[in-house]
CSV table of C-alpha atoms and ligand atoms in Angstrom, one decimal:
chain,number,residue,atom,x,y,z
A,1072,MET,CA,0.0,0.0,0.0
A,1073,LYS,CA,1.1,3.5,-0.7
A,1074,LYS,CA,1.0,6.7,1.3
A,1075,ASN,CA,-2.2,8.7,0.9
A,1076,GLU,CA,-4.1,5.6,-0.4
A,1077,LYS,CA,-7.6,5.3,1.0
A,1078,ILE,CA,-8.9,2.0,2.3
A,1079,ILE,CA,-11.9,0.6,4.1
A,1080,VAL,CA,-11.1,-1.6,7.0
A,1081,THR,CA,-12.9,-3.4,9.9
A,1082,ILE,CA,-11.2,-3.2,13.3
A,1083,GLU,CA,-10.6,-6.4,15.1
A,1084,ASP,CA,-8.2,-5.7,17.9
A,1085,ILE,CA,-6.4,-2.9,19.8
A,1086,GLY,CA,-2.7,-2.2,19.7
A,1087,VAL,CA,-0.4,-1.3,22.6
A,1088,ASN,CA,-1.1,2.4,22.2
A,1089,GLY,CA,-4.8,2.0,21.9
A,1090,GLU,CA,-4.9,2.2,18.1
A,1091,GLY,CA,-7.4,0.0,16.2
A,1092,ILE,CA,-6.0,-3.0,14.3
A,1093,GLY,CA,-7.5,-4.4,11.2
A,1094,LYS,CA,-6.5,-6.4,8.2
A,1095,VAL,CA,-6.9,-5.8,4.5
A,1096,GLU,CA,-5.7,-8.7,2.2
A,1097,GLY,CA,-3.3,-9.9,4.9
A,1098,TYR,CA,-1.9,-6.5,5.4
A,1099,THR,CA,-2.1,-5.1,9.0
A,1100,LEU,CA,-3.3,-1.6,9.5
A,1101,PHE,CA,-3.0,0.5,12.7
A,1102,VAL,CA,-5.7,3.1,12.8
A,1103,LYS,CA,-5.8,5.7,15.6
A,1104,ASP,CA,-9.2,6.5,17.2
A,1105,ALA,CA,-10.9,3.5,15.5
A,1106,ILE,CA,-12.2,0.9,18.0
A,1107,ILE,CA,-13.0,-2.9,17.9
A,1108,GLY,CA,-16.1,-3.4,15.7
A,1109,ASP,CA,-15.8,-0.2,13.7
A,1110,THR,CA,-15.7,-0.3,9.9
A,1111,VAL,CA,-13.9,2.9,8.9
A,1112,GLU,CA,-12.5,4.7,5.9
A,1113,ALA,CA,-8.8,5.5,6.5
A,1114,VAL,CA,-5.9,7.0,4.7
A,1115,ILE,CA,-2.4,5.4,4.8
A,1116,THR,CA,0.0,7.7,6.5
A,1117,LYS,CA,3.1,5.5,6.9
A,1118,PRO,CA,3.3,2.4,4.8
A,1119,LYS,CA,5.8,-0.4,5.7
A,1120,LYS,CA,6.4,-3.8,4.2
A,1121,ASN,CA,3.7,-5.9,6.0
A,1122,TYR,CA,1.9,-3.2,7.9
A,1123,ALA,CA,0.9,0.5,7.8
A,1124,TYR,CA,-0.2,3.3,10.0
A,1125,ALA,CA,-3.4,5.0,8.9
A,1126,LYS,CA,-5.6,7.9,9.9
A,1127,MET,CA,-9.3,7.5,10.2
A,1128,ILE,CA,-11.3,9.7,7.8
A,1129,LYS,CA,-14.8,8.6,8.7
A,1130,ILE,CA,-16.7,5.8,10.4
A,1131,ILE,CA,-18.7,3.9,7.9
A,1132,GLU,CA,-20.3,1.5,10.3
A,1133,SER,CA,-20.0,2.3,14.0
A,1134,SER,CA,-19.0,-0.5,16.5
A,1135,LYS,CA,-21.8,-1.5,18.9
A,1136,HIS,CA,-19.2,-1.0,21.6
A,1137,ARG,CA,-18.7,2.7,20.7
A,1138,VAL,CA,-19.6,5.2,23.3
A,1139,PRO,CA,-19.2,9.0,23.4
A,1140,ALA,CA,-16.0,10.0,25.2
A,1141,LYS,CA,-16.7,11.6,28.6
A,1142,CYS,CA,-13.8,13.9,28.1
A,1143,ALA,CA,-14.0,16.6,25.4
A,1144,VAL,CA,-10.4,16.3,24.4
A,1145,ALA,CA,-9.9,12.5,24.8
A,1146,ARG,CA,-8.6,12.1,21.2
A,1147,GLN,CA,-5.9,14.8,21.4
A,1148,CYS,CA,-4.7,13.8,24.8
A,1149,GLY,CA,-2.0,11.2,25.3
A,1150,GLY,CA,-3.5,10.0,28.6
A,1151,CYS,CA,-6.6,8.0,27.7
A,1152,GLN,CA,-6.5,5.7,24.8
A,1153,ILE,CA,-9.8,3.9,24.7
A,1154,GLN,CA,-12.4,6.2,26.1
A,1155,GLU,CA,-14.7,5.6,23.1
A,1156,LEU,CA,-14.8,1.9,23.8
A,1157,SER,CA,-17.5,0.9,26.3
A,1158,TYR,CA,-16.1,-0.1,29.7
A,1159,GLU,CA,-17.5,-3.6,29.4
A,1160,ALA,CA,-15.8,-4.0,26.0
A,1161,GLN,CA,-12.6,-2.6,27.6
A,1162,LEU,CA,-12.7,-5.3,30.2
A,1163,ASN,CA,-13.4,-8.0,27.6
A,1164,PHE,CA,-10.5,-6.8,25.5
A,1165,LYS,CA,-8.1,-6.9,28.5
A,1166,ALA,CA,-9.2,-10.3,29.7
A,1167,ARG,CA,-8.8,-11.7,26.2
A,1168,LYS,CA,-5.4,-10.1,25.9
A,1169,VAL,CA,-4.2,-11.9,29.0
A,1170,TYR,CA,-5.8,-15.2,27.9
A,1171,GLY,CA,-4.2,-14.9,24.4
A,1172,ASN,CA,-0.7,-14.2,25.7
A,1173,LEU,CA,-0.9,-17.2,28.2
A,1174,GLU,CA,-2.0,-19.4,25.3
A,1175,ARG,CA,0.4,-18.1,22.6
A,1176,ILE,CA,3.5,-17.3,24.6
A,1177,GLY,CA,2.9,-19.4,27.7
A,1178,GLY,CA,1.9,-22.5,25.8
A,1179,PHE,CA,-1.1,-23.2,28.1
A,1180,ALA,CA,-4.0,-25.0,26.5
A,1181,PRO,CA,-7.3,-23.2,26.3
A,1182,GLU,CA,-9.1,-26.0,28.1
A,1183,PHE,CA,-6.6,-25.6,31.0
A,1184,LEU,CA,-6.9,-21.8,31.0
A,1185,ASP,CA,-10.6,-22.0,31.2
A,1186,THR,CA,-10.2,-23.8,34.5
A,1187,VAL,CA,-7.7,-21.4,36.1
A,1188,MET,CA,-8.7,-18.1,34.8
A,1189,GLU,CA,-11.1,-16.0,36.9
A,1190,PRO,CA,-13.1,-13.1,35.6
A,1191,ILE,CA,-11.4,-9.7,35.3
A,1192,CYS,CA,-11.9,-7.4,38.2
A,1193,GLY,CA,-13.1,-4.0,36.9
A,1194,MET,CA,-14.2,-0.8,38.7
A,1195,ASP,CA,-17.8,0.2,39.4
A,1196,GLU,CA,-16.9,3.8,38.5
A,1197,PRO,CA,-14.1,3.7,36.0
A,1198,PHE,CA,-13.4,7.5,36.0
A,1199,TYR,CA,-11.9,9.9,38.6
A,1200,TYR,CA,-9.7,7.1,40.0
A,1201,ARG,CA,-6.3,8.6,39.9
A,1202,ASN,CA,-4.9,10.0,43.2
A,1203,LYS,CA,-2.0,11.8,41.4
A,1204,ALA,CA,-1.9,14.3,38.6
A,1205,GLN,CA,0.9,16.4,37.2
A,1206,PHE,CA,-0.2,19.4,35.1
A,1207,PRO,CA,2.2,21.3,32.9
A,1208,ILE,CA,1.9,25.1,33.1
A,1209,GLY,CA,2.5,27.3,30.0
A,1210,THR,CA,1.5,30.5,28.2
A,1211,ASP,CA,-0.9,30.7,25.3
A,1212,LYS,CA,-0.3,32.9,22.3
A,1213,ASN,CA,-2.2,35.7,23.9
A,1214,GLY,CA,0.0,35.7,26.9
A,1215,ASN,CA,-2.5,34.0,29.2
A,1216,ILE,CA,-1.4,31.3,31.7
A,1217,VAL,CA,-2.7,27.9,30.7
A,1218,THR,CA,-2.7,24.4,32.1
A,1219,GLY,CA,-3.9,21.1,30.8
A,1220,PHE,CA,-1.9,18.2,29.3
A,1221,TYR,CA,0.5,17.6,26.5
A,1222,ALA,CA,-1.0,16.5,23.2
A,1223,GLY,CA,0.2,12.9,22.5
A,1224,ARG,CA,3.9,12.7,22.0
A,1225,THR,CA,4.5,16.5,22.1
A,1226,HIS,CA,5.1,19.2,24.6
A,1227,GLN,CA,2.3,21.4,23.3
A,1228,ILE,CA,-0.2,22.2,26.1
A,1229,ILE,CA,-3.8,21.6,25.3
A,1230,PRO,CA,-5.8,23.7,27.9
A,1231,ASN,CA,-8.0,21.5,30.0
A,1232,MET,CA,-8.5,21.4,33.7
A,1233,GLU,CA,-11.3,18.8,33.6
A,1234,CYS,CA,-9.4,15.5,33.3
A,1235,THR,CA,-11.9,12.7,33.8
A,1236,LEU,CA,-9.4,10.3,35.3
A,1237,GLY,CA,-8.2,12.7,38.1
A,1238,VAL,CA,-10.2,13.8,41.1
A,1239,PRO,CA,-12.6,16.8,40.6
A,1240,ILE,CA,-10.8,18.9,43.2
A,1241,ASN,CA,-7.9,19.3,40.8
A,1242,GLN,CA,-9.9,21.8,38.8
A,1243,GLU,CA,-10.4,24.1,41.8
A,1244,ILE,CA,-6.8,23.9,42.8
A,1245,LEU,CA,-5.6,24.6,39.2
A,1246,LYS,CA,-7.9,27.6,38.9
A,1247,ILE,CA,-6.5,29.1,42.1
A,1248,ILE,CA,-3.0,28.7,40.8
A,1249,VAL,CA,-3.6,30.1,37.3
A,1250,ASP,CA,-5.5,33.1,38.8
A,1251,PHE,CA,-2.7,33.7,41.3
A,1252,MET,CA,-0.1,33.6,38.6
A,1253,GLN,CA,-2.1,35.9,36.4
A,1254,GLU,CA,-2.8,38.5,39.1
A,1255,ASN,CA,0.8,38.5,40.5
A,1256,HIS,CA,2.6,38.4,37.1
A,1257,ILE,CA,4.2,35.1,37.9
A,1258,THR,CA,5.6,33.6,34.7
A,1259,ALA,CA,5.2,30.1,33.3
A,1260,TYR,CA,8.2,28.2,32.2
A,1261,ASP,CA,9.0,28.2,28.5
A,1262,GLU,CA,10.8,25.0,27.6
A,1263,GLU,CA,12.4,26.3,24.5
A,1264,ALA,CA,13.7,29.6,25.9
A,1265,GLN,CA,14.3,27.9,29.3
A,1266,ARG,CA,12.9,30.9,30.9
A,1267,GLY,CA,9.9,31.5,33.3
A,1268,LEU,CA,9.2,30.2,36.7
A,1269,VAL,CA,6.4,27.7,37.1
A,1270,ARG,CA,6.8,24.4,35.3
A,1271,HIS,CA,4.3,21.9,36.7
A,1272,VAL,CA,1.8,21.4,39.4
A,1273,LEU,CA,1.7,18.1,41.2
A,1274,ILE,CA,-1.5,17.3,43.1
A,1275,ARG,CA,-2.0,14.2,45.2
A,1276,TYR,CA,-5.1,13.1,47.0
A,1277,GLY,CA,-5.5,10.5,49.8
A,1278,PHE,CA,-8.7,8.7,48.9
A,1279,LYS,CA,-9.1,7.3,52.4
A,1280,THR,CA,-7.9,10.3,54.5
A,1281,LYS,CA,-9.1,13.0,52.1
A,1282,GLU,CA,-5.7,14.8,52.6
A,1283,ILE,CA,-4.5,16.9,49.7
A,1284,MET,CA,-1.0,17.8,48.6
A,1285,VAL,CA,0.0,20.6,46.2
A,1286,CYS,CA,3.5,20.9,44.9
A,1287,LEU,CA,4.6,23.5,42.4
A,1288,VAL,CA,7.7,22.7,40.3
A,1289,LEU,CA,9.8,25.8,39.9
A,1290,ASN,CA,12.6,26.9,37.7
A,1291,GLY,CA,13.9,29.0,40.5
A,1292,ASP,CA,14.4,28.9,44.3
A,1293,ASN,CA,11.4,30.8,45.5
A,1294,LEU,CA,7.8,31.7,44.7
A,1295,PRO,CA,7.1,35.5,44.9
A,1296,HIS,CA,3.9,36.4,46.8
A,1297,SER,CA,3.5,32.7,47.9
A,1298,GLU,CA,1.6,33.8,51.0
A,1299,LYS,CA,-1.3,34.9,48.7
A,1300,LEU,CA,-1.4,31.5,47.0
A,1301,VAL,CA,-1.2,29.7,50.4
A,1302,ASP,CA,-4.0,31.8,51.8
A,1303,LYS,CA,-6.4,30.7,49.0
A,1304,LEU,CA,-5.3,27.0,48.9
A,1305,VAL,CA,-5.6,26.4,52.6
A,1306,ARG,CA,-9.3,27.2,52.4
A,1307,ILE,CA,-9.8,24.0,50.5
A,1308,GLU,CA,-11.0,21.3,52.9
A,1309,GLY,CA,-8.3,18.6,53.4
A,1310,MET,CA,-5.4,20.7,52.3
A,1311,THR,CA,-2.4,19.2,54.2
A,1312,SER,CA,0.8,19.9,52.4
A,1313,ILE,CA,1.8,22.8,50.1
A,1314,THR,CA,5.4,22.6,48.8
A,1315,TYR,CA,7.6,23.5,45.9
A,1316,SER,CA,10.2,21.5,44.2
A,1317,ILE,CA,13.2,23.2,42.5
A,1318,ASN,CA,14.0,22.0,39.0
A,1319,ARG,CA,16.3,24.2,36.9
A,1320,GLU,CA,17.4,21.5,34.5
A,1321,ASN,CA,16.5,21.4,30.8
A,1322,THR,CA,14.9,18.0,31.1
A,1323,ASN,CA,11.7,16.0,30.6
A,1324,VAL,CA,12.0,14.8,34.3
A,1325,ILE,CA,9.1,16.7,36.0
A,1326,MET,CA,10.2,16.9,39.6
A,1327,GLY,CA,13.4,18.4,41.0
A,1328,LYS,CA,15.2,16.7,43.9
A,1329,GLU,CA,14.9,19.5,46.4
A,1330,ILE,CA,11.5,20.1,48.1
A,1331,ARG,CA,10.7,23.1,50.3
A,1332,VAL,CA,7.6,23.4,52.4
A,1333,LEU,CA,5.4,26.5,52.0
A,1334,TRP,CA,2.7,25.4,54.4
A,1335,GLY,CA,1.7,22.4,56.5
A,1336,GLN,CA,3.5,19.0,56.3
A,1337,SER,CA,5.9,17.8,53.7
A,1338,TYR,CA,3.8,14.7,53.1
A,1339,ILE,CA,0.2,13.3,53.2
A,1340,THR,CA,-0.9,10.1,54.7
A,1341,ASP,CA,-3.1,7.5,53.0
A,1342,TYR,CA,-4.2,3.9,53.6
A,1343,ILE,CA,-4.3,0.8,51.4
A,1344,GLY,CA,-6.4,-1.7,53.4
A,1345,ASP,CA,-5.3,-1.2,57.0
A,1346,VAL,CA,-1.8,-0.3,56.1
A,1347,LYS,CA,-0.8,3.4,56.4
A,1348,TYR,CA,1.6,5.1,54.0
A,1349,GLN,CA,3.3,8.5,54.1
A,1350,ILE,CA,3.5,10.0,50.7
A,1351,SER,CA,5.9,12.9,49.9
A,1352,PRO,CA,6.1,14.7,46.5
A,1353,LEU,CA,8.8,12.4,45.4
A,1354,SER,CA,7.5,9.1,46.7
A,1355,PHE,CA,6.2,6.5,44.3
A,1356,TYR,CA,2.7,5.5,45.2
A,1357,GLN,CA,0.2,3.4,43.3
A,1358,VAL,CA,-2.1,5.8,41.4
A,1359,ASN,CA,-5.3,3.8,41.6
A,1360,PRO,CA,-5.5,2.9,45.3
A,1361,ALA,CA,-9.0,1.2,45.1
A,1362,GLN,CA,-7.8,-1.3,42.5
A,1363,THR,CA,-4.4,-1.6,44.1
A,1364,GLU,CA,-6.1,-2.8,47.3
A,1365,LYS,CA,-8.0,-5.4,45.3
A,1366,LEU,CA,-4.9,-6.6,43.4
A,1367,TYR,CA,-2.6,-6.8,46.4
A,1368,GLY,CA,-5.5,-8.3,48.5
A,1369,LEU,CA,-5.6,-11.0,45.9
A,1370,ALA,CA,-1.8,-11.5,46.2
A,1371,LEU,CA,-2.3,-11.9,49.9
A,1372,ASP,CA,-5.2,-14.4,49.4
A,1373,TYR,CA,-3.1,-16.4,47.0
A,1374,ALA,CA,-0.2,-16.4,49.5
A,1375,GLN,CA,-2.4,-18.3,52.0
A,1376,LEU,CA,-0.5,-17.2,55.1
A,1377,THR,CA,-1.1,-18.5,58.6
A,1378,GLY,CA,1.5,-16.5,60.5
A,1379,GLU,CA,4.3,-19.1,60.3
A,1380,GLU,CA,5.7,-18.3,56.9
A,1381,THR,CA,8.9,-16.8,55.6
A,1382,VAL,CA,8.0,-14.7,52.5
A,1383,TRP,CA,10.0,-12.8,49.9
A,1384,ASP,CA,8.5,-9.8,48.1
A,1385,LEU,CA,10.7,-9.1,45.0
A,1386,TYR,CA,10.5,-5.8,43.2
A,1387,CYS,CA,8.9,-4.5,46.4
A,1388,GLY,CA,8.9,-0.7,45.6
A,1389,ILE,CA,7.7,1.2,48.7
A,1390,GLY,CA,6.8,-2.1,50.2
A,1391,THR,CA,3.0,-2.0,49.6
A,1392,ILE,CA,2.8,-5.8,49.1
A,1393,SER,CA,5.4,-6.5,51.7
A,1394,LEU,CA,3.5,-4.7,54.4
A,1395,PHE,CA,0.2,-6.3,53.3
A,1396,LEU,CA,1.9,-9.7,53.7
A,1397,ALA,CA,3.6,-8.8,57.0
A,1398,GLN,CA,0.2,-8.5,58.6
A,1399,LYS,CA,-0.1,-12.3,58.3
A,1400,ALA,CA,3.4,-13.7,57.9
A,1401,LYS,CA,6.2,-14.5,60.3
A,1402,LYS,CA,8.9,-12.7,58.3
A,1403,VAL,CA,8.9,-10.8,55.1
A,1404,TYR,CA,12.0,-9.8,53.0
A,1405,GLY,CA,11.6,-7.1,50.4
A,1406,VAL,CA,14.0,-6.4,47.5
A,1407,GLU,CA,13.9,-3.2,45.4
A,1408,ILE,CA,16.4,-1.5,43.1
A,1409,VAL,CA,15.5,2.2,44.0
A,1410,PRO,CA,17.1,3.2,47.3
A,1411,GLN,CA,14.6,6.0,47.9
A,1412,ALA,CA,11.7,3.6,47.6
A,1413,ILE,CA,13.4,1.4,50.2
A,1414,ASP,CA,13.7,4.5,52.5
A,1415,ASP,CA,9.9,4.9,52.1
A,1416,ALA,CA,9.3,1.2,52.7
A,1417,ARG,CA,11.3,1.2,55.9
A,1418,ASN,CA,9.5,4.3,57.1
A,1419,ASN,CA,6.1,2.8,56.3
A,1420,ALA,CA,7.0,-0.4,58.2
A,1421,LYS,CA,7.9,1.8,61.2
A,1422,ILE,CA,4.8,3.9,61.2
A,1423,ASN,CA,2.7,0.7,61.1
A,1424,GLY,CA,4.7,-0.8,63.9
A,1425,MET,CA,5.7,-3.7,61.8
A,1426,LYS,CA,9.0,-5.4,63.0
A,1427,ASN,CA,8.9,-8.5,60.9
A,1428,VAL,CA,10.0,-7.0,57.6
A,1429,GLU,CA,13.5,-6.4,56.3
A,1430,PHE,CA,14.4,-4.6,53.1
A,1431,PHE,CA,17.3,-4.9,50.7
A,1432,VAL,CA,18.4,-2.4,48.1
A,1433,GLY,CA,19.6,-4.1,44.9
A,1434,LYS,CA,18.6,-6.0,41.8
A,1435,ALA,CA,16.3,-8.9,42.6
A,1436,GLU,CA,18.3,-11.1,40.2
A,1437,GLU,CA,21.5,-10.4,42.2
A,1438,VAL,CA,20.2,-10.1,45.8
A,1439,LEU,CA,18.3,-13.4,45.9
A,1440,PRO,CA,21.0,-15.6,44.2
A,1441,GLU,CA,23.7,-14.0,46.5
A,1442,TYR,CA,21.5,-14.5,49.6
A,1443,TYR,CA,21.0,-18.1,48.5
A,1444,ALA,CA,24.7,-18.8,48.0
A,1445,GLU,CA,25.7,-17.0,51.2
A,1446,TYR,CA,23.2,-18.9,53.2
A,1447,GLU,CA,24.5,-22.2,52.0
A,1448,ARG,CA,28.1,-21.2,52.8
A,1449,LYS,CA,27.1,-20.1,56.3
A,1450,HIS,CA,24.6,-22.7,57.4
A,1451,GLY,CA,25.4,-25.7,55.2
A,1452,THR,CA,21.7,-26.0,54.3
A,1453,LYS,CA,19.7,-24.4,51.6
A,1454,ALA,CA,17.8,-21.1,52.1
A,1455,TYR,CA,14.1,-21.7,52.1
A,1456,ALA,CA,11.1,-19.6,51.6
A,1457,ASP,CA,7.4,-20.6,52.0
A,1458,VAL,CA,6.1,-18.1,49.6
A,1459,ILE,CA,7.8,-15.8,47.0
A,1460,VAL,CA,5.9,-12.9,45.6
A,1461,VAL,CA,7.2,-11.0,42.5
A,1462,ASP,CA,5.8,-7.8,41.0
A,1463,PRO,CA,8.4,-7.0,38.3
A,1464,PRO,CA,8.4,-4.1,35.8
A,1465,ARG,CA,7.2,-4.7,32.2
A,1466,LYS,CA,10.3,-6.7,31.2
A,1467,GLY,CA,9.5,-9.4,33.7
A,1468,CYS,CA,12.0,-11.5,35.6
A,1469,GLU,CA,15.5,-12.6,34.5
A,1470,GLU,CA,16.1,-16.3,34.2
A,1471,THR,CA,18.8,-16.3,36.9
A,1472,LEU,CA,16.2,-15.0,39.3
A,1473,LEU,CA,13.5,-17.6,38.3
A,1474,ASP,CA,16.2,-20.3,38.6
A,1475,THR,CA,17.0,-19.2,42.2
A,1476,MET,CA,13.3,-19.0,43.1
A,1477,VAL,CA,12.9,-22.6,41.9
A,1478,LYS,CA,15.9,-23.7,44.0
A,1479,MET,CA,14.4,-22.2,47.1
A,1480,GLN,CA,11.4,-24.5,46.6
A,1481,PRO,CA,8.6,-22.2,47.9
A,1482,LYS,CA,5.3,-24.0,48.2
A,1483,ARG,CA,3.7,-21.1,46.4
A,1484,ILE,CA,4.8,-18.4,44.0
A,1485,VAL,CA,2.5,-15.4,43.6
A,1486,TYR,CA,3.4,-13.5,40.3
A,1487,VAL,CA,1.8,-10.0,40.0
A,1488,SER,CA,2.4,-8.6,36.5
A,1489,CYS,CA,1.8,-5.4,34.5
A,1490,ASP,CA,2.7,-7.1,31.2
A,1491,SER,CA,1.0,-10.4,30.4
A,1492,ALA,CA,3.4,-11.2,27.6
A,1493,THR,CA,6.5,-11.4,29.9
A,1494,LEU,CA,4.3,-13.0,32.5
A,1495,ALA,CA,3.4,-15.7,30.1
A,1496,ARG,CA,7.1,-16.3,29.3
A,1497,ASP,CA,8.0,-16.5,32.9
A,1498,LEU,CA,5.1,-18.8,33.9
A,1499,LYS,CA,6.2,-21.1,31.1
A,1500,TYR,CA,9.6,-21.4,32.7
A,1501,LEU,CA,8.3,-21.9,36.2
A,1502,CYS,CA,5.8,-24.6,35.0
A,1503,GLU,CA,8.6,-26.4,33.2
A,1504,ASN,CA,10.5,-26.4,36.5
A,1505,GLY,CA,8.2,-27.9,39.1
A,1506,TYR,CA,5.3,-25.5,39.4
A,1507,GLU,CA,1.7,-25.7,38.4
A,1508,LEU,CA,-0.4,-22.7,37.5
A,1509,LYS,CA,-3.4,-22.6,39.8
A,1510,LYS,CA,-5.1,-19.2,39.4
A,1511,VAL,CA,-5.0,-16.2,37.1
A,1512,LYS,CA,-7.0,-13.1,37.7
A,1513,PRO,CA,-6.7,-9.9,35.7
A,1514,VAL,CA,-7.4,-6.6,37.6
A,1515,ASP,CA,-8.1,-3.3,35.8
A,1516,GLN,CA,-5.9,-0.7,37.4
A,1517,PHE,CA,-6.1,1.7,34.6
A,1518,PRO,CA,-9.5,2.0,33.0
A,1519,MET,CA,-9.6,4.0,29.6
A,1520,THR,CA,-6.0,2.8,28.9
A,1521,THR,CA,-4.8,-0.4,27.3
A,1522,HIS,CA,-2.9,-1.5,30.5
A,1523,VAL,CA,-3.9,-4.5,32.5
A,1524,GLU,CA,-2.4,-6.1,35.6
A,1525,VAL,CA,-2.7,-9.8,36.5
A,1526,ALA,CA,-2.3,-11.7,39.8
A,1527,THR,CA,-1.4,-15.4,39.4
A,1528,LEU,CA,-0.8,-18.2,41.8
A,1529,LEU,CA,1.6,-21.1,41.2
A,1530,GLN,CA,2.0,-24.1,43.4
A,1531,ARG,CA,4.9,-26.5,43.8
A,1532,MET,CA,3.9,-29.8,42.2
A,1533,ASP,CA,5.2,-32.0,45.1
A,1534,SER,CA,3.7,-29.9,47.9
B,2132,SAH,N1,4.8,-3.6,44.5
B,2132,SAH,C1,5.5,-2.4,44.3
B,2132,SAH,C2,5.6,-1.9,42.9
B,2132,SAH,C3,6.3,-2.8,42.0
B,2132,SAH,S1,6.6,-2.0,40.4
B,2132,SAH,C4,4.7,-1.3,45.1
B,2132,SAH,O1,3.6,-1.4,45.4
B,2132,SAH,O2,5.4,-0.3,45.5
B,2132,SAH,C5,8.2,-2.7,40.0
B,2132,SAH,C6,9.3,-2.2,40.9
B,2132,SAH,O3,10.5,-2.9,40.5
B,2132,SAH,C7,9.7,-0.8,40.8
B,2132,SAH,O4,9.6,-0.2,42.1
B,2132,SAH,C8,11.1,-0.8,40.2
B,2132,SAH,O5,11.9,0.3,40.8
B,2132,SAH,C9,11.6,-2.1,40.7
B,2132,SAH,N2,12.7,-2.7,39.9
B,2132,SAH,C10,13.0,-2.6,38.6
B,2132,SAH,N3,13.9,-3.4,38.2
B,2132,SAH,C11,14.3,-4.1,39.3
B,2132,SAH,C12,15.3,-5.1,39.6
B,2132,SAH,N4,16.1,-5.6,38.7
B,2132,SAH,N5,15.4,-5.6,40.9
B,2132,SAH,C13,14.6,-5.1,41.9
B,2132,SAH,N6,13.7,-4.2,41.7
B,2132,SAH,C14,13.5,-3.7,40.4
């Protein structure tokens, strides 16, 4: 196919970035904004040998799963990818994606998958679920201060304060900040010229505690007239922390390393289940706490703890799963590569009075094998774990790690994943090395996007 050629295509699947996928004479087309079930007219924009990118011109026959986007700028924004697909169809698509990867990459038979796979866990209200938002601040061509989001793959700000994934209070906060900047002639940062003061606004909200944090990211070390801004912001119920972060670098990284308090505390507190977390502007924290509670609750169920177990939580981040497990285990060891996350994990263990957790900084694929070798040298016996939980990033686990896990012979392995393709690859390895897949349950942590998380349980065959 050639550039600018027009074609008619029926969409059958969704790509990683939310684009519709359809086939014409064996040739694969990726069509932005088209959804499963649509028949569309599209124009080829980028032809390759076996596939092409195309732009939708018009919908010829609309999918029965098509719904109007809740957000007026859903198509321009890079944040949501599948708002025009009904939520039910989104969940179906995600469950099928997991199933398909386990079958194709994992080599599990459909008859078997039908016995272990549980229905996907969705949200009752799939909007307004994010507890964190980072809004860029800029200036429009008339010199007005604007905020919104970057148009997909650009740094051009599309004005919009009404993101339907974020909490509604964001709008009120942004309006106060924009008005304050306008009235006090505070400049917005201009990326190209590397001039101007306010770069971003970070807002975090504790769903359980209703505490609010506002952090302005500045290209400078102070905010003129800040008392006027604080005076307005503190009137918002729940306001707990007002800070700014200094970032003078010419970089895509949003936050600077230094944080200064303008008013209140330097952190907010929130809960997942009964576990308390202190969250500072730089802390990692799961963005959908309601679904995180379900996903990690599932991991805890799968672990089947009685209080006697030794458990490892690999890729533990700020220790969310570790602390969940520690409520019911004898001892939990957490391993994480980012030192600051481990500082948070240790602090969170402390504020919850949990003494049966220990954290290690390092790569899981190095820390666990070294621990295993060292244990054998010291004690003459093999290190043992009752349960091992892993929650790796998208690339999954390295084989050296899977190998050590198998050697430690845990009765159960709980694998939590954000990428079902690498999950399938790793499950295949574990199932070829003494484990049996018992349960698989997808959880929708990010409605309106193509992401899907999965909790799985494996059991040692001879246990
Ligand atoms: N369960 C965690 C989040 C897991 S996300 C929580 O709730 O906080 C995956 C984590 O793996 C991230 O924190 C990332 O920093 C960490 N990570 C990435 N590569 C790693 C590696 N090789 N070894 C250990 N941790 C790693």
